[in-house]
Short mmCIF file of C-alpha atoms in Angstrom, two decimals:
data_model
loop_
_atom_site.label_atom_id
_atom_site.label_comp_id
_atom_site.label_asym_id
_atom_site.label_seq_id
_atom_site.Cartn_x
_atom_site.Cartn_y
_atom_site.Cartn_z
CA MET A 1 -110.88 -25.34 18.00
CA GLN A 2 -107.25 -24.23 17.60
CA LEU A 3 -104.42 -25.28 15.18
CA ILE A 4 -100.81 -24.30 16.12
CA ASP A 5 -98.54 -24.18 13.08
CA THR A 6 -95.05 -24.85 14.53
CA HIS A 7 -93.20 -24.43 11.81
CA VAL A 8 -93.59 -21.05 9.02
CA HIS A 9 -91.14 -19.09 6.54
CA ILE A 10 -93.52 -16.24 6.24
CA ASN A 11 -90.96 -14.41 6.27
CA PHE A 12 -89.03 -15.27 3.07
CA ASP A 13 -90.07 -12.58 -0.20
CA VAL A 14 -92.69 -14.23 -1.31
CA PHE A 15 -95.87 -13.87 1.18
CA GLN A 16 -94.32 -9.99 1.59
CA PRO A 17 -97.46 -8.24 -0.80
CA ASP A 18 -100.40 -9.92 1.22
CA LEU A 19 -99.23 -10.46 4.04
CA GLU A 20 -103.01 -9.52 6.33
CA ALA A 21 -104.87 -11.71 3.78
CA LEU A 22 -102.07 -14.17 4.86
CA GLN A 23 -103.52 -13.66 8.48
CA ARG A 24 -106.94 -13.31 7.49
CA ARG A 25 -106.86 -16.82 6.40
CA TRP A 26 -105.10 -18.72 9.19
CA GLN A 27 -107.67 -17.02 11.40
CA GLU A 28 -110.52 -18.66 9.86
CA VAL A 29 -109.44 -22.21 10.10
CA GLY A 30 -108.56 -21.44 13.24
CA VAL A 31 -104.59 -21.01 13.99
CA VAL A 32 -104.11 -19.57 17.25
CA GLN A 33 -100.46 -19.85 17.42
CA LEU A 34 -97.55 -20.14 14.33
CA ILE A 35 -93.72 -20.47 15.44
CA HIS A 36 -91.22 -19.41 12.40
CA SER A 37 -88.52 -21.38 11.86
CA CYS A 38 -84.72 -19.40 11.18
CA VAL A 39 -82.93 -21.12 8.64
CA GLU A 40 -80.28 -18.09 9.42
CA PRO A 41 -79.69 -15.61 12.27
CA ALA A 42 -79.00 -12.78 9.73
CA GLU A 43 -82.74 -13.20 9.68
CA PHE A 44 -83.44 -12.92 13.20
CA GLU A 45 -84.33 -8.69 12.91
CA SER A 46 -87.24 -9.15 9.77
CA ILE A 47 -88.41 -12.57 12.24
CA GLN A 48 -88.47 -10.02 14.79
CA ALA A 49 -90.34 -7.28 12.81
CA LEU A 50 -92.71 -9.73 12.21
CA ALA A 51 -93.72 -11.09 14.76
CA ASN A 52 -93.86 -7.36 16.13
CA ARG A 53 -96.33 -7.06 13.74
CA PHE A 54 -98.90 -10.47 14.65
CA PRO A 55 -98.84 -11.41 18.18
CA GLU A 56 -99.64 -14.63 17.98
CA LEU A 57 -96.38 -16.04 16.18
CA SER A 58 -92.88 -17.01 18.40
CA PHE A 59 -90.05 -17.77 16.52
CA ALA A 60 -86.32 -19.58 16.60
CA VAL A 61 -82.83 -19.16 15.89
CA GLY A 62 -80.42 -21.24 14.17
CA LEU A 63 -78.68 -21.94 11.16
CA HIS A 64 -79.52 -24.86 8.39
CA PRO A 65 -77.57 -27.74 7.61
CA LEU A 66 -77.74 -25.96 3.89
CA ASP A 67 -75.65 -23.41 5.16
CA ALA A 68 -72.95 -25.19 7.46
CA ASP A 69 -70.42 -23.12 5.73
CA LYS A 70 -71.74 -19.75 7.23
CA TRP A 71 -70.96 -21.43 10.65
CA ASN A 72 -67.59 -19.31 12.00
CA GLU A 73 -66.11 -18.89 15.59
CA GLN A 74 -68.58 -15.41 16.61
CA SER A 75 -71.97 -17.49 15.37
CA ARG A 76 -72.64 -19.00 18.91
CA GLU A 77 -72.38 -16.09 20.47
CA GLU A 78 -74.19 -14.26 18.28
CA ILE A 79 -77.37 -16.84 17.94
CA LEU A 80 -76.70 -17.49 22.74
CA ARG A 81 -77.39 -12.96 22.59
CA LEU A 82 -80.05 -13.03 19.43
CA SER A 83 -81.63 -16.21 21.54
CA SER A 84 -81.46 -14.14 24.77
CA SER A 85 -82.59 -10.86 23.82
CA ASP A 86 -86.24 -11.77 23.25
CA PRO A 87 -88.73 -13.92 25.53
CA ARG A 88 -90.46 -14.77 21.97
CA VAL A 89 -87.57 -16.53 21.63
CA VAL A 90 -88.85 -21.16 21.87
CA ALA A 91 -86.71 -22.98 20.34
CA ILE A 92 -83.01 -22.84 18.81
CA GLY A 93 -82.90 -23.65 14.88
CA GLU A 94 -84.00 -25.18 12.92
CA MET A 95 -80.55 -27.22 12.41
CA GLY A 96 -79.74 -31.12 11.87
CA LEU A 97 -78.69 -32.89 8.96
CA ASP A 98 -79.36 -33.27 5.87
CA PHE A 99 -76.90 -35.70 3.30
CA TYR A 100 -79.23 -35.26 -0.15
CA LYS A 101 -76.38 -34.07 -2.45
CA SER A 102 -74.62 -33.50 0.12
CA GLU A 103 -70.16 -33.47 0.00
CA ASP A 104 -69.86 -31.37 3.89
CA ARG A 105 -71.06 -33.50 6.18
CA ASP A 106 -68.45 -33.04 8.42
CA ARG A 107 -68.35 -30.19 8.86
CA GLN A 108 -73.28 -30.18 9.43
CA ILE A 109 -71.94 -31.94 12.44
CA GLN A 110 -70.26 -30.18 13.51
CA VAL A 111 -72.63 -26.86 13.31
CA CYS A 112 -75.30 -29.30 14.80
CA ARG A 113 -73.30 -30.15 17.27
CA GLU A 114 -72.55 -26.85 18.80
CA GLN A 115 -75.88 -26.07 18.62
CA LEU A 116 -76.87 -28.72 20.30
CA GLU A 117 -74.61 -27.46 22.90
CA ILE A 118 -76.69 -23.95 22.86
CA ALA A 119 -79.68 -25.62 23.55
CA SER A 120 -78.78 -27.58 26.41
CA GLN A 121 -76.97 -24.59 27.73
CA LEU A 122 -80.15 -22.58 27.09
CA ASN A 123 -82.95 -25.60 28.30
CA LYS A 124 -84.84 -24.45 24.89
CA PRO A 125 -86.27 -27.39 22.74
CA VAL A 126 -84.62 -27.69 19.40
CA ILE A 127 -86.38 -27.71 15.76
CA ILE A 128 -84.07 -31.05 13.70
CA HIS A 129 -84.66 -30.62 9.93
CA CYS A 130 -83.62 -34.43 9.33
CA ARG A 131 -82.72 -35.69 5.22
CA GLU A 132 -81.44 -38.29 4.58
CA ALA A 133 -79.08 -38.49 7.40
CA ALA A 134 -81.23 -40.09 10.68
CA GLU A 135 -78.92 -42.89 11.57
CA SER A 136 -76.35 -39.58 12.10
CA LEU A 137 -78.63 -37.57 13.25
CA PHE A 138 -79.55 -40.29 15.91
CA GLN A 139 -75.84 -41.00 17.10
CA LEU A 140 -75.83 -37.04 17.72
CA LEU A 141 -78.43 -36.46 19.79
CA SER A 142 -78.06 -39.42 21.70
CA SER A 143 -75.27 -38.15 22.61
CA PHE A 144 -77.17 -35.12 25.20
CA GLU A 145 -78.78 -36.13 27.95
CA ASN A 146 -82.25 -33.43 28.69
CA LEU A 147 -82.21 -32.06 25.18
CA GLN A 148 -86.30 -32.22 23.77
CA GLY A 149 -87.24 -30.88 20.45
CA VAL A 150 -88.69 -32.02 16.57
CA MET A 151 -88.23 -33.83 14.45
CA HIS A 152 -89.80 -31.31 12.03
CA CYS A 153 -91.50 -31.74 8.52
CA TRP A 154 -90.39 -36.12 9.24
CA GLY A 155 -90.46 -38.29 6.76
CA GLY A 156 -88.68 -41.20 7.92
CA ASN A 157 -89.87 -44.24 8.63
CA PRO A 158 -91.78 -46.49 11.92
CA ALA A 159 -88.39 -47.95 12.54
CA GLU A 160 -86.68 -44.55 12.60
CA THR A 161 -90.21 -42.65 13.44
CA GLN A 162 -89.72 -45.21 16.81
CA LYS A 163 -86.12 -44.34 17.38
CA PHE A 164 -85.67 -40.34 18.11
CA LEU A 165 -89.59 -40.50 20.01
CA ASP A 166 -86.84 -43.31 22.32
CA LEU A 167 -85.26 -40.05 22.44
CA GLY A 168 -88.18 -38.09 23.97
CA PHE A 169 -88.86 -35.95 21.12
CA TYR A 170 -92.06 -35.33 19.06
CA ILE A 171 -92.60 -36.12 15.37
CA SER A 172 -93.71 -32.74 13.37
CA PHE A 173 -96.36 -33.79 9.41
CA SER A 174 -96.47 -31.34 6.87
CA GLY A 175 -98.42 -31.77 3.87
CA ILE A 176 -95.68 -34.42 2.96
CA VAL A 177 -98.22 -36.54 4.77
CA THR A 178 -100.97 -35.58 2.33
CA PHE A 179 -99.32 -37.02 -1.00
CA LYS A 180 -100.47 -40.55 -2.21
CA ASN A 181 -97.61 -41.95 -2.60
CA ALA A 182 -96.27 -40.73 1.30
CA LYS A 183 -97.57 -44.48 1.77
CA GLN A 184 -94.15 -44.62 4.83
CA VAL A 185 -94.51 -41.40 5.63
CA GLN A 186 -98.32 -42.18 7.03
CA ALA A 187 -97.39 -44.79 8.20
CA SER A 188 -95.09 -43.43 10.55
CA ALA A 189 -97.85 -40.90 11.42
CA ALA A 190 -99.94 -43.57 12.79
CA ILE A 191 -97.75 -44.85 15.67
CA VAL A 192 -96.86 -41.84 16.72
CA PRO A 193 -98.33 -42.18 20.80
CA ARG A 194 -101.14 -38.39 21.43
CA ASP A 195 -98.53 -36.43 23.00
CA ARG A 196 -95.64 -36.56 20.92
CA LEU A 197 -97.66 -35.64 17.91
CA LEU A 198 -97.05 -31.98 15.63
CA ILE A 199 -98.79 -30.18 11.96
CA GLU A 200 -96.50 -28.10 10.08
CA THR A 201 -96.89 -26.75 7.39
CA ASP A 202 -93.20 -25.78 6.73
CA CYS A 203 -94.37 -22.89 4.20
CA PRO A 204 -94.25 -21.91 2.10
CA PHE A 205 -93.51 -24.95 0.82
CA LEU A 206 -94.71 -28.27 0.68
CA ALA A 207 -98.54 -27.39 0.03
CA PRO A 208 -100.56 -30.20 1.34
CA VAL A 209 -103.67 -31.77 -1.18
CA PRO A 210 -106.01 -30.05 -1.98
CA LYS A 211 -103.53 -27.59 -2.71
CA ARG A 212 -100.70 -28.76 -4.05
CA GLY A 213 -98.43 -26.87 -6.47
CA LYS A 214 -99.15 -24.01 -4.88
CA ARG A 215 -97.65 -21.99 -2.80
CA ASN A 216 -98.11 -23.08 0.90
CA GLU A 217 -99.33 -20.78 3.37
CA PRO A 218 -100.39 -21.34 7.38
CA ALA A 219 -104.13 -21.66 7.16
CA TYR A 220 -103.75 -24.99 4.89
CA VAL A 221 -102.25 -26.82 8.10
CA LEU A 222 -106.13 -27.43 8.28
CA HIS A 223 -105.07 -29.91 5.85
CA VAL A 224 -102.51 -31.79 7.31
CA ALA A 225 -105.23 -32.07 10.48
CA GLN A 226 -107.83 -33.45 8.89
CA LYS A 227 -105.28 -35.83 7.39
CA LEU A 228 -103.30 -37.41 10.47
CA ALA A 229 -107.03 -37.17 11.81
CA GLN A 230 -108.40 -39.20 9.35
CA LEU A 231 -105.15 -41.62 9.22
CA ARG A 232 -105.53 -42.26 13.24
CA GLY A 233 -109.67 -43.28 13.12
CA ILE A 234 -110.10 -40.13 15.63
CA PRO A 235 -112.30 -36.61 14.77
CA LEU A 236 -110.48 -33.46 14.05
CA GLU A 237 -111.58 -31.44 16.48
CA GLU A 238 -109.41 -35.15 18.86
CA LEU A 239 -105.77 -33.83 16.82
CA ALA A 240 -106.29 -30.02 17.02
CA ILE A 241 -106.53 -30.35 20.53
CA GLN A 242 -104.05 -33.07 20.26
CA THR A 243 -101.65 -31.22 18.82
CA THR A 244 -102.73 -27.76 20.18
CA GLU A 245 -101.52 -29.02 23.59
CA ASN A 246 -98.28 -30.72 21.91
CA ALA A 247 -97.37 -27.30 20.36
CA ARG A 248 -97.74 -25.91 24.46
CA ARG A 249 -96.32 -28.28 26.25
CA LEU A 250 -92.27 -27.60 24.00
CA PHE A 251 -91.97 -24.59 22.83
CA CYS A 252 -94.08 -23.27 27.19
CA LEU A 253 -96.93 -20.81 24.68
CA PRO A 254 -99.58 -19.34 26.32
CA GLU A 255 -102.66 -20.33 26.01
CA ILE A 256 -104.64 -18.19 23.55
CA GLN A 257 -108.91 -17.51 23.27
CA ASP A 258 -110.26 -19.44 21.00
CA ARG A 259 -111.68 -17.51 17.59
CA PRO A 260 -114.84 -18.29 15.59
CA VAL A 261 -113.32 -21.32 12.82
CA ARG A 262 -114.22 -21.25 9.35
CA VAL A 263 -114.20 -24.71 7.90
#
């Protein structure tokens, strides 16, 4: 069985003492590939170094909406240069809109639009962060043609989910889907077509049940897959095949040979 964790942040300091053990654990549960997201371009070198260390790691480059104030005249050129400098860059992001307690909505929209233009120019998928901003983000994404990407760590309701599916986007679920009170997210997980479904940890955040409250890590994507399989009424192995195929299609990832899995 193969799994792909489509959103990690293992360059964070909390992981530095035990990265080798982290890799052993994700390999033990069948995680064969990972997509490392990027909060800001300044992270690029540290993420690239991790990809040199762990060959199963591909990555993205972009600017998170909560860092929109860091965008300047050089940001576009920097993202263009970095995304073209390494074939392991498979996406632009994470980008998007986060209106939760925000006071810079217009700025976020401007920065997101400019990054979407880069992705469109490079024909790369986008990794989208969306919090309390579904309608504004839908309008923004709708203004682009032939744009592919994923709504990462999705927390929207079924109606919002369908709108992004109608745009051709993939939907990725994190540990939130395992939470007891996440009924809205669970309802959304049940309606996503099999060819648009992805799984992620968003580690070190949002550890799934039964690891909730602990530092999240790529191995825990197995718990996300197990919950989604339960919600959709299919075997875990089928869910793994579906989400792995989808991740490889969206991010143009090579196939990796199976490793023994210990569940």
